[in-house]
Every structure is written in structure tokens, then in C-alpha cells.
PDB file of C-alpha atoms in Angstrom:
ATOM      1  CA  MET A   9      32.814-178.705-156.389  1.00  0.00           C
ATOM      2  CA  THR A  10      32.486-175.482-158.386  1.00  0.00           C
ATOM      3  CA  PRO A  11      35.234-172.839-158.548  1.00  0.00           C
ATOM      4  CA  ILE A  12      34.360-169.671-156.632  1.00  0.00           C
ATOM      5  CA  LEU A  13      35.704-166.191-157.384  1.00  0.00           C
ATOM      6  CA  LEU A  14      35.712-164.138-154.181  1.00  0.00           C
ATOM      7  CA  LEU A  15      36.103-160.375-154.652  1.00  0.00           C
ATOM      8  CA  GLY A  16      37.731-159.063-151.477  1.00  0.00           C
ATOM      9  CA  GLY A  17      37.799-155.660-149.890  1.00  0.00           C
ATOM     10  CA  VAL A  18      36.656-156.056-146.294  1.00  0.00           C
ATOM     11  CA  THR A  19      38.040-157.954-143.308  1.00  0.00           C
ATOM     12  CA  GLU A  20      35.307-160.569-143.562  1.00  0.00           C
ATOM     13  CA  ALA A  21      36.412-161.458-147.089  1.00  0.00           C
ATOM     14  CA  LEU A  22      39.805-162.573-145.801  1.00  0.00           C
ATOM     15  CA  ALA A  23      38.071-164.737-143.189  1.00  0.00           C
ATOM     16  CA  LEU A  24      36.240-166.474-146.039  1.00  0.00           C
ATOM     17  CA  ALA A  25      39.371-166.753-148.180  1.00  0.00           C
ATOM     18  CA  ARG A  26      41.191-168.532-145.342  1.00  0.00           C
ATOM     19  CA  ARG A  27      38.619-171.338-145.594  1.00  0.00           C
ATOM     20  CA  LEU A  28      38.768-171.807-149.367  1.00  0.00           C
ATOM     21  CA  GLY A  29      40.732-174.564-151.066  1.00  0.00           C
ATOM     22  CA  PRO A  30      43.069-174.361-154.098  1.00  0.00           C
ATOM     23  CA  ALA A  31      40.310-174.567-156.719  1.00  0.00           C
ATOM     24  CA  HIS A  32      38.978-171.152-155.714  1.00  0.00           C
ATOM     25  CA  VAL A  33      40.256-167.612-156.362  1.00  0.00           C
ATOM     26  CA  TYR A  34      40.525-164.650-153.982  1.00  0.00           C
ATOM     27  CA  SER A  35      40.732-161.348-155.856  1.00  0.00           C
ATOM     28  CA  LEU A  36      42.187-158.156-154.353  1.00  0.00           C
ATOM     29  CA  ALA A  37      42.586-154.598-155.547  1.00  0.00           C
ATOM     30  CA  GLY A  38      46.109-153.308-156.016  1.00  0.00           C
ATOM     31  CA  LEU A  39      46.318-151.371-152.720  1.00  0.00           C
ATOM     32  CA  ALA A  40      45.265-154.296-150.561  1.00  0.00           C
ATOM     33  CA  ARG A  41      47.733-156.247-148.442  1.00  0.00           C
ATOM     34  CA  VAL A  42      48.329-159.637-150.083  1.00  0.00           C
ATOM     35  CA  PRO A  43      48.082-162.501-147.569  1.00  0.00           C
ATOM     36  CA  GLN A  44      50.759-165.183-147.805  1.00  0.00           C
ATOM     37  CA  ASP A  45      49.069-168.005-145.924  1.00  0.00           C
ATOM     38  CA  LEU A  46      46.069-168.891-148.091  1.00  0.00           C
ATOM     39  CA  ALA A  47      45.366-172.263-149.675  1.00  0.00           C
ATOM     40  CA  CYS A  48      43.273-170.698-152.427  1.00  0.00           C
ATOM     41  CA  GLN A  49      44.642-168.837-155.440  1.00  0.00           C
ATOM     42  CA  VAL A  50      45.166-165.074-155.081  1.00  0.00           C
ATOM     43  CA  ARG A  51      44.720-162.578-157.901  1.00  0.00           C
ATOM     44  CA  VAL A  52      45.702-158.907-157.556  1.00  0.00           C
ATOM     45  CA  GLY A  53      44.466-156.085-159.791  1.00  0.00           C
ATOM     46  CA  GLY A  54      41.455-155.130-161.874  1.00  0.00           C
ATOM     47  CA  PHE A  55      39.659-157.055-164.596  1.00  0.00           C
ATOM     48  CA  GLY A  56      38.862-154.294-167.087  1.00  0.00           C
ATOM     49  CA  GLY A  57      35.277-153.558-166.139  1.00  0.00           C
ATOM     50  CA  ALA A  58      32.261-155.833-166.236  1.00  0.00           C
ATOM     51  CA  GLU A  59      33.107-157.302-169.643  1.00  0.00           C
ATOM     52  CA  GLY A  60      36.664-158.122-168.583  1.00  0.00           C
ATOM     53  CA  LEU A  61      35.418-159.748-165.391  1.00  0.00           C
ATOM     54  CA  ALA A  62      32.858-161.771-167.349  1.00  0.00           C
ATOM     55  CA  GLY A  63      35.630-162.971-169.655  1.00  0.00           C
ATOM     56  CA  TYR A  64      37.741-164.051-166.680  1.00  0.00           C
ATOM     57  CA  ILE A  65      34.775-165.948-165.208  1.00  0.00           C
ATOM     58  CA  ARG A  66      34.254-167.840-168.476  1.00  0.00           C
ATOM     59  CA  GLU A  67      37.969-168.496-169.004  1.00  0.00           C
ATOM     60  CA  ARG A  68      38.489-169.904-165.507  1.00  0.00           C
ATOM     61  CA  GLY A  69      35.244-171.863-165.383  1.00  0.00           C
ATOM     62  CA  ILE A  70      34.024-169.923-162.331  1.00  0.00           C
ATOM     63  CA  GLY A  71      30.630-171.135-161.172  1.00  0.00           C
ATOM     64  CA  LEU A  72      29.879-168.562-158.465  1.00  0.00           C
ATOM     65  CA  LEU A  73      30.920-164.935-158.009  1.00  0.00           C
ATOM     66  CA  VAL A  74      30.969-163.639-154.426  1.00  0.00           C
ATOM     67  CA  ASP A  75      31.144-159.874-153.959  1.00  0.00           C
ATOM     68  CA  ALA A  76      32.713-159.118-150.575  1.00  0.00           C
ATOM     69  CA  THR A  77      34.028-155.683-151.505  1.00  0.00           C
ATOM     70  CA  HIS A  78      33.739-152.516-149.421  1.00  0.00           C
ATOM     71  CA  PRO A  79      30.202-151.109-149.032  1.00  0.00           C
ATOM     72  CA  TYR A  80      31.393-147.908-150.746  1.00  0.00           C
ATOM     73  CA  ALA A  81      33.013-149.683-153.711  1.00  0.00           C
ATOM     74  CA  ALA A  82      29.780-149.231-155.669  1.00  0.00           C
ATOM     75  CA  GLN A  83      31.345-149.359-159.143  1.00  0.00           C
ATOM     76  CA  ILE A  84      33.001-152.699-158.414  1.00  0.00           C
ATOM     77  CA  SER A  85      29.737-154.105-157.081  1.00  0.00           C
ATOM     78  CA  HIS A  86      27.853-152.938-160.170  1.00  0.00           C
ATOM     79  CA  ASN A  87      30.544-154.482-162.388  1.00  0.00           C
ATOM     80  CA  ALA A  88      30.309-157.742-160.458  1.00  0.00           C
ATOM     81  CA  ALA A  89      26.532-157.991-160.830  1.00  0.00           C
ATOM     82  CA  ARG A  90      26.700-157.218-164.549  1.00  0.00           C
ATOM     83  CA  ALA A  91      29.628-159.585-165.136  1.00  0.00           C
ATOM     84  CA  ALA A  92      27.807-162.443-163.446  1.00  0.00           C
ATOM     85  CA  ALA A  93      24.757-161.814-165.629  1.00  0.00           C
ATOM     86  CA  LEU A  94      26.911-161.700-168.789  1.00  0.00           C
ATOM     87  CA  ALA A  95      28.698-164.930-167.830  1.00  0.00           C
ATOM     88  CA  GLY A  96      25.536-166.698-166.726  1.00  0.00           C
ATOM     89  CA  VAL A  97      26.624-167.420-163.138  1.00  0.00           C
ATOM     90  CA  PRO A  98      25.018-166.409-159.828  1.00  0.00           C
ATOM     91  CA  CYS A  99      26.334-163.398-157.918  1.00  0.00           C
ATOM     92  CA  TRP A 100      26.178-163.427-154.146  1.00  0.00           C
ATOM     93  CA  ALA A 101      27.106-160.474-151.961  1.00  0.00           C
ATOM     94  CA  LEU A 102      28.325-160.096-148.400  1.00  0.00           C
ATOM     95  CA  ARG A 103      26.924-156.749-147.249  1.00  0.00           C
ATOM     96  CA  ARG A 104      27.552-156.074-143.611  1.00  0.00           C
ATOM     97  CA  PRO A 105      25.101-153.821-141.800  1.00  0.00           C
ATOM     98  CA  GLY A 106      26.029-150.195-141.258  1.00  0.00           C
ATOM     99  CA  TRP A 107      26.603-148.649-137.859  1.00  0.00           C
ATOM    100  CA  GLN A 108      23.592-147.232-136.057  1.00  0.00           C
ATOM    101  CA  ALA A 109      23.664-144.034-134.034  1.00  0.00           C
ATOM    102  CA  GLY A 110      23.010-144.499-130.320  1.00  0.00           C
ATOM    103  CA  PRO A 111      21.942-142.272-127.444  1.00  0.00           C
ATOM    104  CA  GLY A 112      24.116-139.176-127.259  1.00  0.00           C
ATOM    105  CA  ASP A 113      25.447-139.509-130.811  1.00  0.00           C
ATOM    106  CA  ASP A 114      25.407-136.463-133.077  1.00  0.00           C
ATOM    107  CA  TRP A 115      25.570-138.005-136.551  1.00  0.00           C
ATOM    108  CA  ARG A 116      24.936-135.923-139.658  1.00  0.00           C
ATOM    109  CA  GLU A 117      24.639-137.645-143.022  1.00  0.00           C
ATOM    110  CA  VAL A 118      25.961-136.002-146.188  1.00  0.00           C
ATOM    111  CA  ASP A 119      25.539-137.182-149.770  1.00  0.00           C
ATOM    112  CA  ASP A 120      28.790-136.120-151.435  1.00  0.00           C
ATOM    113  CA  TRP A 121      31.982-134.078-151.150  1.00  0.00           C
ATOM    114  CA  ALA A 122      30.216-130.760-151.746  1.00  0.00           C
ATOM    115  CA  GLY A 123      27.745-131.498-148.958  1.00  0.00           C
ATOM    116  CA  LEU A 124      30.588-132.516-146.690  1.00  0.00           C
ATOM    117  CA  MET A 125      32.502-129.289-147.286  1.00  0.00           C
ATOM    118  CA  ALA A 126      29.418-127.234-146.499  1.00  0.00           C
ATOM    119  CA  ALA A 127      28.832-129.166-143.259  1.00  0.00           C
ATOM    120  CA  LEU A 128      32.504-128.791-142.275  1.00  0.00           C
ATOM    121  CA  ALA A 129      32.577-124.998-142.533  1.00  0.00           C
ATOM    122  CA  PRO A 130      32.088-124.238-138.785  1.00  0.00           C
ATOM    123  CA  PHE A 131      34.889-126.551-137.617  1.00  0.00           C
ATOM    124  CA  ARG A 132      38.640-126.094-137.228  1.00  0.00           C
ATOM    125  CA  ARG A 133      40.244-129.509-136.624  1.00  0.00           C
ATOM    126  CA  PRO A 134      38.464-132.155-138.721  1.00  0.00           C
ATOM    127  CA  PHE A 135      39.670-135.756-138.678  1.00  0.00           C
ATOM    128  CA  PHE A 136      38.999-137.550-141.985  1.00  0.00           C
ATOM    129  CA  THR A 137      38.654-141.345-142.019  1.00  0.00           C
ATOM    130  CA  LEU A 138      37.241-141.644-145.544  1.00  0.00           C
ATOM    131  CA  GLY A 139      40.201-143.216-147.299  1.00  0.00           C
ATOM    132  CA  ARG A 140      42.151-141.380-150.006  1.00  0.00           C
ATOM    133  CA  GLU A 141      39.546-138.924-151.340  1.00  0.00           C
ATOM    134  CA  PRO A 142      40.562-135.999-149.076  1.00  0.00           C
ATOM    135  CA  LEU A 143      44.116-136.196-150.456  1.00  0.00           C
ATOM    136  CA  GLU A 144      42.834-134.705-153.715  1.00  0.00           C
ATOM    137  CA  HIS A 145      41.760-131.557-151.856  1.00  0.00           C
ATOM    138  CA  LEU A 146      44.735-130.790-149.608  1.00  0.00           C
ATOM    139  CA  ASP A 147      45.596-127.707-151.657  1.00  0.00           C
ATOM    140  CA  ALA A 148      42.165-126.246-150.838  1.00  0.00           C
ATOM    141  CA  VAL A 149      42.074-126.547-147.036  1.00  0.00           C
ATOM    142  CA  PRO A 150      40.236-123.471-145.720  1.00  0.00           C
ATOM    143  CA  ALA A 151      42.465-120.974-143.946  1.00  0.00           C
ATOM    144  CA  HIS A 152      40.748-121.497-140.587  1.00  0.00           C
ATOM    145  CA  GLN A 153      41.121-125.303-140.668  1.00  0.00           C
ATOM    146  CA  HIS A 154      43.815-127.915-140.129  1.00  0.00           C
ATOM    147  CA  TRP A 155      42.959-131.320-141.610  1.00  0.00           C
ATOM    148  CA  THR A 156      44.102-134.716-140.415  1.00  0.00           C
ATOM    149  CA  VAL A 157      43.577-137.529-142.913  1.00  0.00           C
ATOM    150  CA  ARG A 158      44.023-141.192-141.997  1.00  0.00           C
ATOM    151  CA  CYS A 159      44.406-143.598-144.905  1.00  0.00           C
ATOM    152  CA  LEU A 160      46.562-146.572-145.881  1.00  0.00           C
ATOM    153  CA  GLN A 161      49.546-144.528-147.071  1.00  0.00           C
ATOM    154  CA  GLY A 162      50.929-141.527-145.219  1.00  0.00           C
ATOM    155  CA  GLN A 163      52.756-138.558-146.655  1.00  0.00           C
ATOM    156  CA  ALA A 164      54.753-135.547-145.501  1.00  0.00           C
ATOM    157  CA  PRO A 165      52.761-133.012-143.460  1.00  0.00           C
ATOM    158  CA  GLY A 166      51.833-129.619-144.867  1.00  0.00           C
ATOM    159  CA  GLU A 167      51.161-126.273-143.282  1.00  0.00           C
ATOM    160  CA  ARG A 168      47.482-127.022-142.785  1.00  0.00           C
ATOM    161  CA  HIS A 169      47.288-130.803-143.007  1.00  0.00           C
ATOM    162  CA  GLU A 170      48.648-134.064-141.617  1.00  0.00           C
ATOM    163  CA  VAL A 171      48.279-137.419-143.394  1.00  0.00           C
ATOM    164  CA  ILE A 172      48.578-140.491-141.177  1.00  0.00           C
ATOM    165  CA  GLY A 173      49.321-143.803-142.859  1.00  0.00           C
ATOM    166  CA  SER A 174      47.701-146.518-140.796  1.00  0.00           C
ATOM    167  CA  ARG A 175      45.639-149.683-141.121  1.00  0.00           C
ATOM    168  CA  GLY A 176      43.077-151.074-138.668  1.00  0.00           C
ATOM    169  CA  PRO A 177      42.142-152.593-136.368  1.00  0.00           C
ATOM    170  CA  PHE A 178      42.289-149.473-134.196  1.00  0.00           C
ATOM    171  CA  HIS A 179      42.140-149.771-130.415  1.00  0.00           C
ATOM    172  CA  LEU A 180      40.089-147.592-128.124  1.00  0.00           C
ATOM    173  CA  ASP A 181      42.891-146.221-125.946  1.00  0.00           C
ATOM    174  CA  GLU A 182      44.995-145.393-129.000  1.00  0.00           C
ATOM    175  CA  GLU A 183      42.066-143.599-130.594  1.00  0.00           C
ATOM    176  CA  ARG A 184      41.473-141.594-127.420  1.00  0.00           C
ATOM    177  CA  ALA A 185      45.101-140.503-127.384  1.00  0.00           C
ATOM    178  CA  LEU A 186      45.004-139.591-131.082  1.00  0.00           C
ATOM    179  CA  PHE A 187      41.870-137.437-130.746  1.00  0.00           C
ATOM    180  CA  GLU A 188      43.471-135.690-127.776  1.00  0.00           C
ATOM    181  CA  ARG A 189      46.708-134.984-129.657  1.00  0.00           C
ATOM    182  CA  LEU A 190      44.894-133.696-132.724  1.00  0.00           C
ATOM    183  CA  GLY A 191      42.399-131.527-130.877  1.00  0.00           C
ATOM    184  CA  THR A 192      39.729-133.014-133.131  1.00  0.00           C
ATOM    185  CA  ASP A 193      36.435-131.135-133.137  1.00  0.00           C
ATOM    186  CA  VAL A 194      34.613-133.169-135.808  1.00  0.00           C
ATOM    187  CA  LEU A 195      35.007-136.704-137.192  1.00  0.00           C
ATOM    188  CA  ILE A 196      34.327-137.561-140.833  1.00  0.00           C
ATOM    189  CA  SER A 197      33.636-141.192-141.685  1.00  0.00           C
ATOM    190  CA  LYS A 198      32.037-143.601-144.073  1.00  0.00           C
ATOM    191  CA  ASN A 199      29.446-145.903-142.546  1.00  0.00           C
ATOM    192  CA  SER A 200      31.493-149.023-143.238  1.00  0.00           C
ATOM    193  CA  GLY A 201      30.081-151.053-140.357  1.00  0.00           C
ATOM    194  CA  SER A 202      33.526-152.494-139.596  1.00  0.00           C
ATOM    195  CA  GLN A 203      34.254-153.544-136.016  1.00  0.00           C
ATOM    196  CA  SER A 204      37.952-152.833-136.560  1.00  0.00           C
ATOM    197  CA  THR A 205      37.361-149.115-137.119  1.00  0.00           C
ATOM    198  CA  GLU A 206      34.381-148.592-134.793  1.00  0.00           C
ATOM    199  CA  PRO A 207      36.365-147.314-131.741  1.00  0.00           C
ATOM    200  CA  LYS A 208      36.659-143.853-133.319  1.00  0.00           C
ATOM    201  CA  LEU A 209      32.885-143.520-133.018  1.00  0.00           C
ATOM    202  CA  GLN A 210      33.006-144.332-129.314  1.00  0.00           C
ATOM    203  CA  VAL A 211      35.680-141.672-128.784  1.00  0.00           C
ATOM    204  CA  ALA A 212      33.568-139.120-130.659  1.00  0.00           C
ATOM    205  CA  ARG A 213      30.645-140.066-128.408  1.00  0.00           C
ATOM    206  CA  GLU A 214      32.744-139.728-125.265  1.00  0.00           C
ATOM    207  CA  ARG A 215      34.002-136.304-126.328  1.00  0.00           C
ATOM    208  CA  GLY A 216      30.603-135.062-127.496  1.00  0.00           C
ATOM    209  CA  LEU A 217      31.841-134.530-131.063  1.00  0.00           C
ATOM    210  CA  PRO A 218      29.670-134.448-134.173  1.00  0.00           C
ATOM    211  CA  VAL A 219      30.281-137.117-136.800  1.00  0.00           C
ATOM    212  CA  LEU A 220      29.737-136.368-140.479  1.00  0.00           C
ATOM    213  CA  ILE A 221      28.737-139.618-142.182  1.00  0.00           C
ATOM    214  CA  LEU A 222      29.039-140.074-145.935  1.00  0.00           C
ATOM    215  CA  ARG A 223      25.839-141.815-146.962  1.00  0.00           C
ATOM    216  CA  ARG A 224      26.194-145.344-148.340  1.00  0.00           C
ATOM    217  CA  PRO A 225      25.810-145.643-152.129  1.00  0.00           C
ATOM    218  CA  ALA A 226      23.059-147.714-153.715  1.00  0.00           C
ATOM    219  CA  LEU A 227      24.267-151.207-154.611  1.00  0.00           C
ATOM    220  CA  PRO A 228      22.859-153.473-157.319  1.00  0.00           C
ATOM    221  CA  PRO A 229      20.517-156.393-156.688  1.00  0.00           C
ATOM    222  CA  VAL A 230      22.221-159.783-156.639  1.00  0.00           C
ATOM    223  CA  THR A 231      21.180-163.425-156.629  1.00  0.00           C
ATOM    224  CA  ARG A 232      21.601-163.766-152.867  1.00  0.00           C
ATOM    225  CA  GLU A 233      22.651-161.318-150.170  1.00  0.00           C
ATOM    226  CA  PHE A 234      24.191-162.112-146.762  1.00  0.00           C
ATOM    227  CA  ASP A 235      24.988-159.976-143.717  1.00  0.00           C
ATOM    228  CA  SER A 236      27.442-162.327-141.987  1.00  0.00           C
ATOM    229  CA  VAL A 237      30.404-164.535-142.828  1.00  0.00           C
ATOM    230  CA  GLU A 238      28.864-167.568-141.174  1.00  0.00           C
ATOM    231  CA  GLY A 239      25.591-167.251-143.045  1.00  0.00           C
ATOM    232  CA  LEU A 240      27.433-167.020-146.350  1.00  0.00           C
ATOM    233  CA  TRP A 241      29.786-169.867-145.463  1.00  0.00           C
ATOM    234  CA  GLN A 242      26.917-172.196-144.669  1.00  0.00           C
ATOM    235  CA  ALA A 243      25.279-171.420-148.015  1.00  0.00           C
ATOM    236  CA  LEU A 244      28.550-172.088-149.863  1.00  0.00           C
ATOM    237  CA  GLY A 245      28.529-175.774-148.903  1.00  0.00           C
ATOM    238  CA  PRO A 246      27.485-177.179-152.297  1.00  0.00           C
ATOM    239  CA  TYR A 247      30.242-175.196-154.060  1.00  0.00           C
ATOM    240  CA  LEU A 248      33.135-176.271-151.860  1.00  0.00           C
ATOM    241  CA  ASP A 249      35.710-179.021-152.304  1.00  0.00           C
ATOM    242  CA  THR A 250      35.872-179.596-148.536  1.00  0.00           C
ATOM    243  CA  PRO A 251      33.069-179.838-145.960  1.00  0.00           C
TER     244      PRO A 251
END
């Protein structure tokens, strides 16, 4: 048995954490919901960059680092890969596949915020599902637009914006009703690949709406990469204290 440090950030990470015993550590960022029913240890908060994470790995005798953070948490993934190299332990990553556009989809990839703003110019009622980044720009909403932003924490509405605090999974009928209420004419999303947030894409398809997709960032190479919880779990066998 070798202690595992699991860096969480996606739904699949919690599924793995629920199977880990008390010798292992599940690490969460500060905004994440802390589960109360895990047998493994839970750590909340940052490590102080790659060097701080490497120090934690050495101090705790961690033998394997598993990066199961969000596909857009590129800095954390880069820190994890570097920390594992500094500490001399393998780094594995759970990287779920992105969504793929289907027949009838109008998906338009953008590289950054500036590209997104340029692509948004023709629209009036955008619906942002990017997380917190749009909150930094609510004082610059164009006069012809009304923004709706969905993220983990809501806030009071403004003259030209609404911020909905909500956490997935989101259900298809609820998403249909929300798009109808908002009068959404364009959806903005990361390509997270999460099943729990995918219904919004089906609603956009049904309504014939364009979807602006923020391109996935480049992630660092790791010792081993997996695209499913089960594949990773099977490979973890030699590290676990239970079969």
C-alpha cells in the first residue's frame, strides 16, 4: 500500500475518493463542497505552487499523485506535474474527453476573453456558463446586451446582468425552462465534457442557438493518462490498501 494524493476538481474525482481508504488524501480547492462521508483524509486549500506541493508529497510520504482537476485548471495541472517530478513520484491524470459537436450544432471556438467578446458582439442575451470569470467584467456589459452568468455563488442582479448561483447536475427540462425565461440567444461554455452540465448543449441544439466554446488549454505530459474512472481505478490496484 502506497499513500495516494488525489487532486479533485471534477465529479469523477469524488467517485474515486469515495473508494479510497484512510491512508490516502483527497485534496480540494477552497470553493469546492467538502464531502462528509469519505473514509480517506480530506485536505482543503492550496499548497503554495509546485514547490509547496512537492514539499507536502515528501512530508506525507505520498507515493502517487493523481491529477483529477478540471480540464481548464491548467496552472494546477502544470504545478502537479512539476511537483511530482521534484518529489520523484509518478503523476497520473484523469482527463475526460471533451464534448463533440453533432449534426445541427453551431459551435464556434474562441481562444480567450478578447476573442469571446468579439464573437459576442452581434448578440443581445448571452448565457455564460464559464464559471466566475465573467463576474470581473460586469461593469463593462455592452449597452445592447443583458448578461446572465451561472456560477457557484450568486449575487444581486444589476441593470444589465443577472448572476445565478447554482451547482450541477442540471436537468434537461429545467434547462429548457431557464433558456425560455432568459430569452437566451447565445450560449457560452467551456468544453468540460461533464455529463452533469451537458443538457444545456441539447437545449441550445433544440433552439438552434450558437454556442461559443472556450478552447481547452494545453496540459502537461504526465506519467500515465486516463479517460475514465474505471480505467484509472483498475490501474490503482497496486497502490491501494483494499482490493
